[in-house]
Amino acid sequence: MSIPQHVAIIMDGNGRWAKQQGKERTHGHYHGAINIRNIAIKAHQMGVKVLTLFAFSTENWKRPENEVSFIMDLPRVFLNQYLQELLDNQICIEFIGEWEKLPASTVKICADLLEKTKHNQGLKLVLALNYGSKAEIVHAVNEFISHHPHMLIDEETLEAHLYTSHLPAVDLCIRTSGEKRLSNFLLWQLAYSELVFCPLHWPEFTQQDFENTLKEYESRHRRYGGL
Ligand code: IPE
Ligand code: IPE
Ligand code: MG
């Protein structure tokens, strides 16, 4: 089986899933966070090298305050429940996006997750937190201009200034919940990725569904503009 090196997931549908169960949207976010553990472990077992998950967008601040603050507490829940398992499975956590601008208590937990898993040699689990792709590209260009005010930027240099510069190209991007859009996620990085839109909501997306999606990926023929 040809395994994608880098899989990205837009984990969508937490709120709708919870409503279907007759529960509050936050119930969906809790189960969504739990599911990160399941899918990360499966990805690791299948030999995926990098799993990048869209957890909170720069646009998600528009949501009601109680929902946002519930989400901001989820890294703590995740750390408390799964740190040992992350260590046992050699999973290394990283963040992309302006995560250092999140509430101080969230930043502290995220820094803890980073520090405690940084020597793990297995799957890199990259959480996009307070992430927006347009902001990322603008940030990259501004970084470049500030150091080279009289030069023109090229593709390679722009790429080298993105948050993902140290990661392999994204091979496969999955969006759950049936929505078929990118919602400002990895716009540059997905230029030649395979896309899979899955009707299931994120909390109900199982390890078997992940495996099925990888099989679908295997059946694709990537041409990159060639023949
Ligand atoms: C994805 O689920 C998680 C975040 C955006 C934080 P949603 O909260 O968007 O769930 P739906 O799309 O409203 O069902
Ligand atoms: C995208 O989902 C962001 C995350 C999954 C974190 P949204 O639910 O915010 O996207 P839209 O608003 O439906 O486009
Ligand atoms: Mg949504």
PDB file of C-alpha atoms and ligand atoms in Angstrom:
ATOM      1  CA  MET A   1       0.000   0.000   0.000  1.00  0.00           C
ATOM      2  CA  SER A   2       1.363   3.468  -0.804  1.00  0.00           C
ATOM      3  CA  ILE A   3       1.050   5.388   2.420  1.00  0.00           C
ATOM      4  CA  PRO A   4       0.842   9.193   2.281  1.00  0.00           C
ATOM      5  CA  GLN A   5       3.693  10.778   4.239  1.00  0.00           C
ATOM      6  CA  HIS A   6       1.679  13.801   5.282  1.00  0.00           C
ATOM      7  CA  VAL A   7      -2.078  13.756   5.894  1.00  0.00           C
ATOM      8  CA  ALA A   8      -4.024  16.897   6.824  1.00  0.00           C
ATOM      9  CA  ILE A   9      -7.559  16.823   8.251  1.00  0.00           C
ATOM     10  CA  ILE A  10     -10.205  19.526   8.559  1.00  0.00           C
ATOM     11  CA  MET A  11     -11.958  18.082  11.605  1.00  0.00           C
ATOM     12  CA  ASP A  12     -15.435  19.448  10.938  1.00  0.00           C
ATOM     13  CA  GLY A  13     -18.917  18.595  12.203  1.00  0.00           C
ATOM     14  CA  ASN A  14     -18.463  18.476  15.985  1.00  0.00           C
ATOM     15  CA  GLY A  15     -21.404  20.791  16.613  1.00  0.00           C
ATOM     16  CA  ARG A  16     -23.818  19.084  14.228  1.00  0.00           C
ATOM     17  CA  TRP A  17     -22.883  15.664  15.607  1.00  0.00           C
ATOM     18  CA  ALA A  18     -23.663  16.832  19.148  1.00  0.00           C
ATOM     19  CA  LYS A  19     -26.993  18.344  18.075  1.00  0.00           C
ATOM     20  CA  GLN A  20     -27.937  15.010  16.463  1.00  0.00           C
ATOM     21  CA  GLN A  21     -27.385  13.400  19.878  1.00  0.00           C
ATOM     22  CA  GLY A  22     -29.572  16.055  21.490  1.00  0.00           C
ATOM     23  CA  LYS A  23     -26.514  17.531  23.247  1.00  0.00           C
ATOM     24  CA  GLU A  24     -24.766  20.916  23.392  1.00  0.00           C
ATOM     25  CA  ARG A  25     -22.168  21.762  20.738  1.00  0.00           C
ATOM     26  CA  THR A  26     -19.432  21.584  23.385  1.00  0.00           C
ATOM     27  CA  HIS A  27     -20.202  17.864  23.852  1.00  0.00           C
ATOM     28  CA  GLY A  28     -19.168  17.466  20.205  1.00  0.00           C
ATOM     29  CA  HIS A  29     -15.924  19.358  20.760  1.00  0.00           C
ATOM     30  CA  TYR A  30     -15.072  17.111  23.696  1.00  0.00           C
ATOM     31  CA  HIS A  31     -15.610  13.950  21.648  1.00  0.00           C
ATOM     32  CA  GLY A  32     -13.768  15.553  18.737  1.00  0.00           C
ATOM     33  CA  ALA A  33     -10.712  16.068  20.922  1.00  0.00           C
ATOM     34  CA  ILE A  34     -10.895  12.462  22.125  1.00  0.00           C
ATOM     35  CA  ASN A  35     -11.001  11.305  18.505  1.00  0.00           C
ATOM     36  CA  ILE A  36      -7.692  13.026  17.797  1.00  0.00           C
ATOM     37  CA  ARG A  37      -6.113  10.338  19.957  1.00  0.00           C
ATOM     38  CA  ASN A  38      -7.759   7.500  17.967  1.00  0.00           C
ATOM     39  CA  ILE A  39      -6.826   8.829  14.558  1.00  0.00           C
ATOM     40  CA  ALA A  40      -3.284   9.817  15.566  1.00  0.00           C
ATOM     41  CA  ILE A  41      -2.601   6.331  16.870  1.00  0.00           C
ATOM     42  CA  LYS A  42      -4.023   4.764  13.710  1.00  0.00           C
ATOM     43  CA  ALA A  43      -2.003   7.124  11.482  1.00  0.00           C
ATOM     44  CA  HIS A  44       1.122   6.209  13.424  1.00  0.00           C
ATOM     45  CA  GLN A  45       0.403   2.483  13.093  1.00  0.00           C
ATOM     46  CA  MET A  46      -0.144   2.840   9.354  1.00  0.00           C
ATOM     47  CA  GLY A  47       3.194   4.570   8.863  1.00  0.00           C
ATOM     48  CA  VAL A  48       2.029   8.142   8.214  1.00  0.00           C
ATOM     49  CA  LYS A  49       4.861  10.523   9.163  1.00  0.00           C
ATOM     50  CA  VAL A  50       2.952  13.778   9.700  1.00  0.00           C
ATOM     51  CA  LEU A  51      -0.703  14.345  10.638  1.00  0.00           C
ATOM     52  CA  THR A  52      -1.797  17.989  10.562  1.00  0.00           C
ATOM     53  CA  LEU A  53      -5.174  18.717  12.141  1.00  0.00           C
ATOM     54  CA  PHE A  54      -7.217  21.908  11.847  1.00  0.00           C
ATOM     55  CA  ALA A  55      -8.353  22.469  15.430  1.00  0.00           C
ATOM     56  CA  PHE A  56      -9.212  26.191  15.620  1.00  0.00           C
ATOM     57  CA  SER A  57      -9.222  28.770  12.837  1.00  0.00           C
ATOM     58  CA  THR A  58      -8.569  32.506  12.944  1.00  0.00           C
ATOM     59  CA  GLU A  59     -12.256  32.825  11.965  1.00  0.00           C
ATOM     60  CA  ASN A  60     -13.547  30.631  14.820  1.00  0.00           C
ATOM     61  CA  TRP A  61     -13.263  33.598  17.241  1.00  0.00           C
ATOM     62  CA  LYS A  62     -16.647  34.662  15.809  1.00  0.00           C
ATOM     63  CA  ARG A  63     -18.315  31.883  17.829  1.00  0.00           C
ATOM     64  CA  PRO A  64     -20.089  32.368  21.167  1.00  0.00           C
ATOM     65  CA  GLU A  65     -17.695  32.986  24.043  1.00  0.00           C
ATOM     66  CA  ASN A  66     -18.665  29.845  25.985  1.00  0.00           C
ATOM     67  CA  GLU A  67     -17.897  27.670  22.959  1.00  0.00           C
ATOM     68  CA  VAL A  68     -14.532  29.340  22.363  1.00  0.00           C
ATOM     69  CA  SER A  69     -13.500  29.039  26.003  1.00  0.00           C
ATOM     70  CA  PHE A  70     -14.538  25.374  26.066  1.00  0.00           C
ATOM     71  CA  ILE A  71     -12.306  24.714  23.047  1.00  0.00           C
ATOM     72  CA  MET A  72      -9.438  26.637  24.686  1.00  0.00           C
ATOM     73  CA  ASP A  73      -9.535  24.218  27.604  1.00  0.00           C
ATOM     74  CA  LEU A  74      -9.328  21.091  25.424  1.00  0.00           C
ATOM     75  CA  PRO A  75      -5.508  20.979  25.188  1.00  0.00           C
ATOM     76  CA  ARG A  76      -5.490  20.542  28.990  1.00  0.00           C
ATOM     77  CA  VAL A  77      -8.002  17.689  28.815  1.00  0.00           C
ATOM     78  CA  PHE A  78      -5.957  16.106  26.040  1.00  0.00           C
ATOM     79  CA  LEU A  79      -2.698  16.415  27.980  1.00  0.00           C
ATOM     80  CA  ASN A  80      -4.192  14.954  31.153  1.00  0.00           C
ATOM     81  CA  GLN A  81      -5.794  12.003  29.399  1.00  0.00           C
ATOM     82  CA  TYR A  82      -3.273  11.112  26.736  1.00  0.00           C
ATOM     83  CA  LEU A  83       0.241  12.302  27.540  1.00  0.00           C
ATOM     84  CA  GLN A  84       1.352   8.838  28.584  1.00  0.00           C
ATOM     85  CA  GLU A  85      -0.105   7.264  25.456  1.00  0.00           C
ATOM     86  CA  LEU A  86       1.575   9.890  23.261  1.00  0.00           C
ATOM     87  CA  LEU A  87       4.872   9.009  24.883  1.00  0.00           C
ATOM     88  CA  ASP A  88       4.266   5.252  24.588  1.00  0.00           C
ATOM     89  CA  ASN A  89       3.520   5.664  20.871  1.00  0.00           C
ATOM     90  CA  GLN A  90       6.446   8.053  20.234  1.00  0.00           C
ATOM     91  CA  ILE A  91       4.040  10.770  18.998  1.00  0.00           C
ATOM     92  CA  CYS A  92       5.558  14.244  18.852  1.00  0.00           C
ATOM     93  CA  ILE A  93       3.241  17.281  19.075  1.00  0.00           C
ATOM     94  CA  GLU A  94       3.797  20.551  17.248  1.00  0.00           C
ATOM     95  CA  PHE A  95       1.642  23.596  16.577  1.00  0.00           C
ATOM     96  CA  ILE A  96       1.116  25.870  13.591  1.00  0.00           C
ATOM     97  CA  GLY A  97      -0.780  29.147  13.585  1.00  0.00           C
ATOM     98  CA  GLU A  98      -0.699  31.992  16.073  1.00  0.00           C
ATOM     99  CA  TRP A  99      -1.144  29.646  19.021  1.00  0.00           C
ATOM    100  CA  GLU A 100       1.020  31.809  21.238  1.00  0.00           C
ATOM    101  CA  LYS A 101      -1.716  34.470  21.078  1.00  0.00           C
ATOM    102  CA  LEU A 102      -4.265  32.143  22.697  1.00  0.00           C
ATOM    103  CA  PRO A 103      -5.229  32.652  26.372  1.00  0.00           C
ATOM    104  CA  ALA A 104      -2.164  32.302  28.645  1.00  0.00           C
ATOM    105  CA  SER A 105      -3.433  29.109  30.316  1.00  0.00           C
ATOM    106  CA  THR A 106      -3.861  27.422  26.903  1.00  0.00           C
ATOM    107  CA  VAL A 107      -0.423  28.579  25.723  1.00  0.00           C
ATOM    108  CA  LYS A 108       1.126  27.102  28.859  1.00  0.00           C
ATOM    109  CA  ILE A 109      -0.467  23.686  28.274  1.00  0.00           C
ATOM    110  CA  CYS A 110       0.494  23.734  24.599  1.00  0.00           C
ATOM    111  CA  ALA A 111       4.090  24.594  25.493  1.00  0.00           C
ATOM    112  CA  ASP A 112       4.016  21.689  27.938  1.00  0.00           C
ATOM    113  CA  LEU A 113       2.767  19.284  25.252  1.00  0.00           C
ATOM    114  CA  LEU A 114       5.519  20.505  22.917  1.00  0.00           C
ATOM    115  CA  GLU A 115       8.250  20.166  25.504  1.00  0.00           C
ATOM    116  CA  LYS A 116       7.189  16.782  26.868  1.00  0.00           C
ATOM    117  CA  THR A 117       6.841  15.107  23.456  1.00  0.00           C
ATOM    118  CA  LYS A 118       9.687  16.810  21.583  1.00  0.00           C
ATOM    119  CA  HIS A 119      12.074  13.838  21.681  1.00  0.00           C
ATOM    120  CA  ASN A 120       9.503  11.371  20.329  1.00  0.00           C
ATOM    121  CA  GLN A 121      10.611   9.899  17.008  1.00  0.00           C
ATOM    122  CA  GLY A 122       7.282   8.589  15.659  1.00  0.00           C
ATOM    123  CA  LEU A 123       4.344  10.439  14.110  1.00  0.00           C
ATOM    124  CA  LYS A 124       4.493  14.238  14.129  1.00  0.00           C
ATOM    125  CA  LEU A 125       1.048  15.435  15.225  1.00  0.00           C
ATOM    126  CA  VAL A 126       0.726  19.042  14.097  1.00  0.00           C
ATOM    127  CA  LEU A 127      -2.213  20.965  15.558  1.00  0.00           C
ATOM    128  CA  ALA A 128      -3.313  24.075  13.669  1.00  0.00           C
ATOM    129  CA  LEU A 129      -4.487  26.356  16.455  1.00  0.00           C
ATOM    130  CA  ASN A 130      -5.538  29.932  15.751  1.00  0.00           C
ATOM    131  CA  TYR A 131      -4.480  29.126  12.212  1.00  0.00           C
ATOM    132  CA  GLY A 132      -5.472  30.922   9.012  1.00  0.00           C
ATOM    133  CA  SER A 133      -3.755  30.245   5.726  1.00  0.00           C
ATOM    134  CA  LYS A 134      -4.077  33.769   4.345  1.00  0.00           C
ATOM    135  CA  ALA A 135      -2.533  35.166   7.546  1.00  0.00           C
ATOM    136  CA  GLU A 136       0.260  32.589   7.246  1.00  0.00           C
ATOM    137  CA  ILE A 137       1.095  33.652   3.682  1.00  0.00           C
ATOM    138  CA  VAL A 138       1.033  37.362   4.568  1.00  0.00           C
ATOM    139  CA  HIS A 139       3.268  36.636   7.564  1.00  0.00           C
ATOM    140  CA  ALA A 140       5.707  34.721   5.331  1.00  0.00           C
ATOM    141  CA  VAL A 141       5.910  37.545   2.783  1.00  0.00           C
ATOM    142  CA  ASN A 142       6.372  40.186   5.485  1.00  0.00           C
ATOM    143  CA  GLU A 143       9.134  38.153   7.130  1.00  0.00           C
ATOM    144  CA  PHE A 144      10.928  38.010   3.816  1.00  0.00           C
ATOM    145  CA  ILE A 145      10.480  41.722   3.040  1.00  0.00           C
ATOM    146  CA  SER A 146      11.739  42.743   6.468  1.00  0.00           C
ATOM    147  CA  HIS A 147      15.041  40.952   5.809  1.00  0.00           C
ATOM    148  CA  HIS A 148      15.326  41.620   2.065  1.00  0.00           C
ATOM    149  CA  PRO A 149      13.490  44.886   1.366  1.00  0.00           C
ATOM    150  CA  HIS A 150      14.802  45.186  -2.212  1.00  0.00           C
ATOM    151  CA  MET A 151      14.360  41.632  -3.420  1.00  0.00           C
ATOM    152  CA  LEU A 152      11.489  39.828  -5.131  1.00  0.00           C
ATOM    153  CA  ILE A 153      10.251  36.654  -3.482  1.00  0.00           C
ATOM    154  CA  ASP A 154      10.088  33.316  -5.342  1.00  0.00           C
ATOM    155  CA  GLU A 155       8.060  30.151  -4.660  1.00  0.00           C
ATOM    156  CA  GLU A 156      10.802  28.293  -2.827  1.00  0.00           C
ATOM    157  CA  THR A 157      11.566  31.228  -0.568  1.00  0.00           C
ATOM    158  CA  LEU A 158       7.920  31.827   0.234  1.00  0.00           C
ATOM    159  CA  GLU A 159       7.543  28.154   1.109  1.00  0.00           C
ATOM    160  CA  ALA A 160      10.582  28.362   3.361  1.00  0.00           C
ATOM    161  CA  HIS A 161       8.830  31.089   5.386  1.00  0.00           C
ATOM    162  CA  LEU A 162       5.581  29.175   5.959  1.00  0.00           C
ATOM    163  CA  TYR A 163       4.889  27.534   9.340  1.00  0.00           C
ATOM    164  CA  THR A 164       5.121  24.171   7.545  1.00  0.00           C
ATOM    165  CA  SER A 165       8.557  24.766   5.969  1.00  0.00           C
ATOM    166  CA  HIS A 166      10.123  21.837   7.846  1.00  0.00           C
ATOM    167  CA  LEU A 167       7.364  19.369   6.935  1.00  0.00           C
ATOM    168  CA  PRO A 168       6.998  17.195   3.819  1.00  0.00           C
ATOM    169  CA  ALA A 169       4.369  18.244   1.233  1.00  0.00           C
ATOM    170  CA  VAL A 170       0.760  17.401   2.137  1.00  0.00           C
ATOM    171  CA  ASP A 171      -0.212  14.297   0.148  1.00  0.00           C
ATOM    172  CA  LEU A 172      -3.801  13.953   1.284  1.00  0.00           C
ATOM    173  CA  CYS A 173      -6.332  16.317   2.845  1.00  0.00           C
ATOM    174  CA  ILE A 174      -9.529  14.951   4.380  1.00  0.00           C
ATOM    175  CA  ARG A 175     -12.515  17.070   5.404  1.00  0.00           C
ATOM    176  CA  THR A 176     -15.234  15.471   7.465  1.00  0.00           C
ATOM    177  CA  SER A 177     -18.896  16.541   7.865  1.00  0.00           C
ATOM    178  CA  GLY A 178     -19.804  16.712   4.174  1.00  0.00           C
ATOM    179  CA  GLU A 179     -18.721  20.336   3.646  1.00  0.00           C
ATOM    180  CA  LYS A 180     -16.681  20.731   0.488  1.00  0.00           C
ATOM    181  CA  ARG A 181     -14.476  23.741   1.064  1.00  0.00           C
ATOM    182  CA  LEU A 182     -11.052  24.541   2.521  1.00  0.00           C
ATOM    183  CA  SER A 183     -12.122  27.289   4.965  1.00  0.00           C
ATOM    184  CA  ASN A 184      -8.707  29.006   4.867  1.00  0.00           C
ATOM    185  CA  PHE A 185      -6.691  25.842   5.624  1.00  0.00           C
ATOM    186  CA  LEU A 186      -3.234  25.281   4.037  1.00  0.00           C
ATOM    187  CA  LEU A 187      -4.161  27.041   0.778  1.00  0.00           C
ATOM    188  CA  TRP A 188      -0.590  27.045  -0.504  1.00  0.00           C
ATOM    189  CA  GLN A 189       0.319  23.592   0.814  1.00  0.00           C
ATOM    190  CA  LEU A 190      -2.708  21.873  -0.743  1.00  0.00           C
ATOM    191  CA  ALA A 191      -1.862  22.989  -4.302  1.00  0.00           C
ATOM    192  CA  TYR A 192      -1.284  19.391  -5.437  1.00  0.00           C
ATOM    193  CA  SER A 193      -2.724  17.331  -2.590  1.00  0.00           C
ATOM    194  CA  GLU A 194      -5.411  14.727  -3.072  1.00  0.00           C
ATOM    195  CA  LEU A 195      -8.701  15.788  -1.467  1.00  0.00           C
ATOM    196  CA  VAL A 196     -11.247  13.514   0.190  1.00  0.00           C
ATOM    197  CA  PHE A 197     -14.568  14.864   1.474  1.00  0.00           C
ATOM    198  CA  CYS A 198     -16.180  12.459   3.910  1.00  0.00           C
ATOM    199  CA  PRO A 199     -19.860  12.792   4.955  1.00  0.00           C
ATOM    200  CA  LEU A 200     -19.214  11.636   8.545  1.00  0.00           C
ATOM    201  CA  HIS A 201     -18.871  14.175  11.345  1.00  0.00           C
ATOM    202  CA  TRP A 202     -15.467  14.280  13.004  1.00  0.00           C
ATOM    203  CA  PRO A 203     -16.412  12.624  16.343  1.00  0.00           C
ATOM    204  CA  GLU A 204     -17.842   9.615  14.435  1.00  0.00           C
ATOM    205  CA  PHE A 205     -14.907   9.267  12.006  1.00  0.00           C
ATOM    206  CA  THR A 206     -13.283   5.980  13.084  1.00  0.00           C
ATOM    207  CA  GLN A 207      -9.890   4.362  12.646  1.00  0.00           C
ATOM    208  CA  GLN A 208     -11.510   2.140   9.993  1.00  0.00           C
ATOM    209  CA  ASP A 209     -12.756   5.244   8.141  1.00  0.00           C
ATOM    210  CA  PHE A 210      -9.222   6.616   8.217  1.00  0.00           C
ATOM    211  CA  GLU A 211      -7.905   3.369   6.779  1.00  0.00           C
ATOM    212  CA  ASN A 212     -10.583   3.445   4.051  1.00  0.00           C
ATOM    213  CA  THR A 213      -9.574   6.993   3.148  1.00  0.00           C
ATOM    214  CA  LEU A 214      -5.968   5.884   2.776  1.00  0.00           C
ATOM    215  CA  LYS A 215      -7.159   3.128   0.438  1.00  0.00           C
ATOM    216  CA  GLU A 216      -9.015   5.748  -1.602  1.00  0.00           C
ATOM    217  CA  TYR A 217      -5.773   7.775  -1.713  1.00  0.00           C
ATOM    218  CA  GLU A 218      -3.922   4.740  -3.004  1.00  0.00           C
ATOM    219  CA  SER A 219      -6.308   4.463  -5.937  1.00  0.00           C
ATOM    220  CA  ARG A 220      -5.635   8.052  -7.056  1.00  0.00           C
ATOM    221  CA  HIS A 221      -3.237   8.848  -9.866  1.00  0.00           C
ATOM    222  CA  ARG A 222      -1.221  11.974  -9.081  1.00  0.00           C
ATOM    223  CA  ARG A 223      -0.082  13.737 -12.231  1.00  0.00           C
ATOM    224  CA  TYR A 224       1.186  17.158 -11.127  1.00  0.00           C
ATOM    225  CA  GLY A 225       0.286  18.568 -14.500  1.00  0.00           C
ATOM    226  CA  GLY A 226       2.178  15.865 -16.357  1.00  0.00           C
ATOM    227  CA  LEU A 227       0.826  12.762 -18.078  1.00  0.00           C
TER     228      LEU A 227
HETATM  229  C1  IPE B   1     -15.215  21.669  13.924  1.00  0.00           C
HETATM  230  O1  IPE B   1     -16.548  21.417  14.220  1.00  0.00           O
HETATM  231  C2  IPE B   1     -14.439  22.197  15.104  1.00  0.00           C
HETATM  232  C3  IPE B   1     -14.145  23.642  15.046  1.00  0.00           C
HETATM  233  C4  IPE B   1     -14.387  24.421  14.036  1.00  0.00           C
HETATM  234  C5  IPE B   1     -13.549  24.222  16.225  1.00  0.00           C
HETATM  235  P1  IPE B   1     -17.641  22.572  14.164  1.00  0.00           P
HETATM  236  O2  IPE B   1     -17.712  23.226  15.492  1.00  0.00           O
HETATM  237  O3  IPE B   1     -17.377  23.498  13.034  1.00  0.00           O
HETATM  238  O4  IPE B   1     -18.957  21.747  13.915  1.00  0.00           O
HETATM  239  P2  IPE B   1     -20.137  22.139  12.931  1.00  0.00           P
HETATM  240  O5  IPE B   1     -19.506  22.314  11.580  1.00  0.00           O
HETATM  241  O6  IPE B   1     -20.733  23.402  13.445  1.00  0.00           O
HETATM  242  O7  IPE B   1     -21.049  20.980  12.977  1.00  0.00           O
HETATM  243  C1  IPE B   2     -13.012  24.823   9.718  1.00  0.00           C
HETATM  244  O1  IPE B   2     -14.303  24.521  10.111  1.00  0.00           O
HETATM  245  C2  IPE B   2     -12.134  25.047  10.927  1.00  0.00           C
HETATM  246  C3  IPE B   2     -11.839  23.871  11.736  1.00  0.00           C
HETATM  247  C4  IPE B   2     -12.182  22.650  11.477  1.00  0.00           C
HETATM  248  C5  IPE B   2     -11.057  24.149  12.908  1.00  0.00           C
HETATM  249  P1  IPE B   2     -15.433  25.643  10.220  1.00  0.00           P
HETATM  250  O2  IPE B   2     -16.639  24.957  10.728  1.00  0.00           O
HETATM  251  O3  IPE B   2     -14.940  26.801  10.993  1.00  0.00           O
HETATM  252  O4  IPE B   2     -15.604  26.083   8.696  1.00  0.00           O
HETATM  253  P2  IPE B   2     -16.832  26.802   7.966  1.00  0.00           P
HETATM  254  O5  IPE B   2     -17.198  27.995   8.780  1.00  0.00           O
HETATM  255  O6  IPE B   2     -17.956  25.809   7.905  1.00  0.00           O
HETATM  256  O7  IPE B   2     -16.310  27.135   6.609  1.00  0.00           O
HETATM  257 MG    MG B   3     -17.923  23.508  11.096  1.00  0.00          MG
END
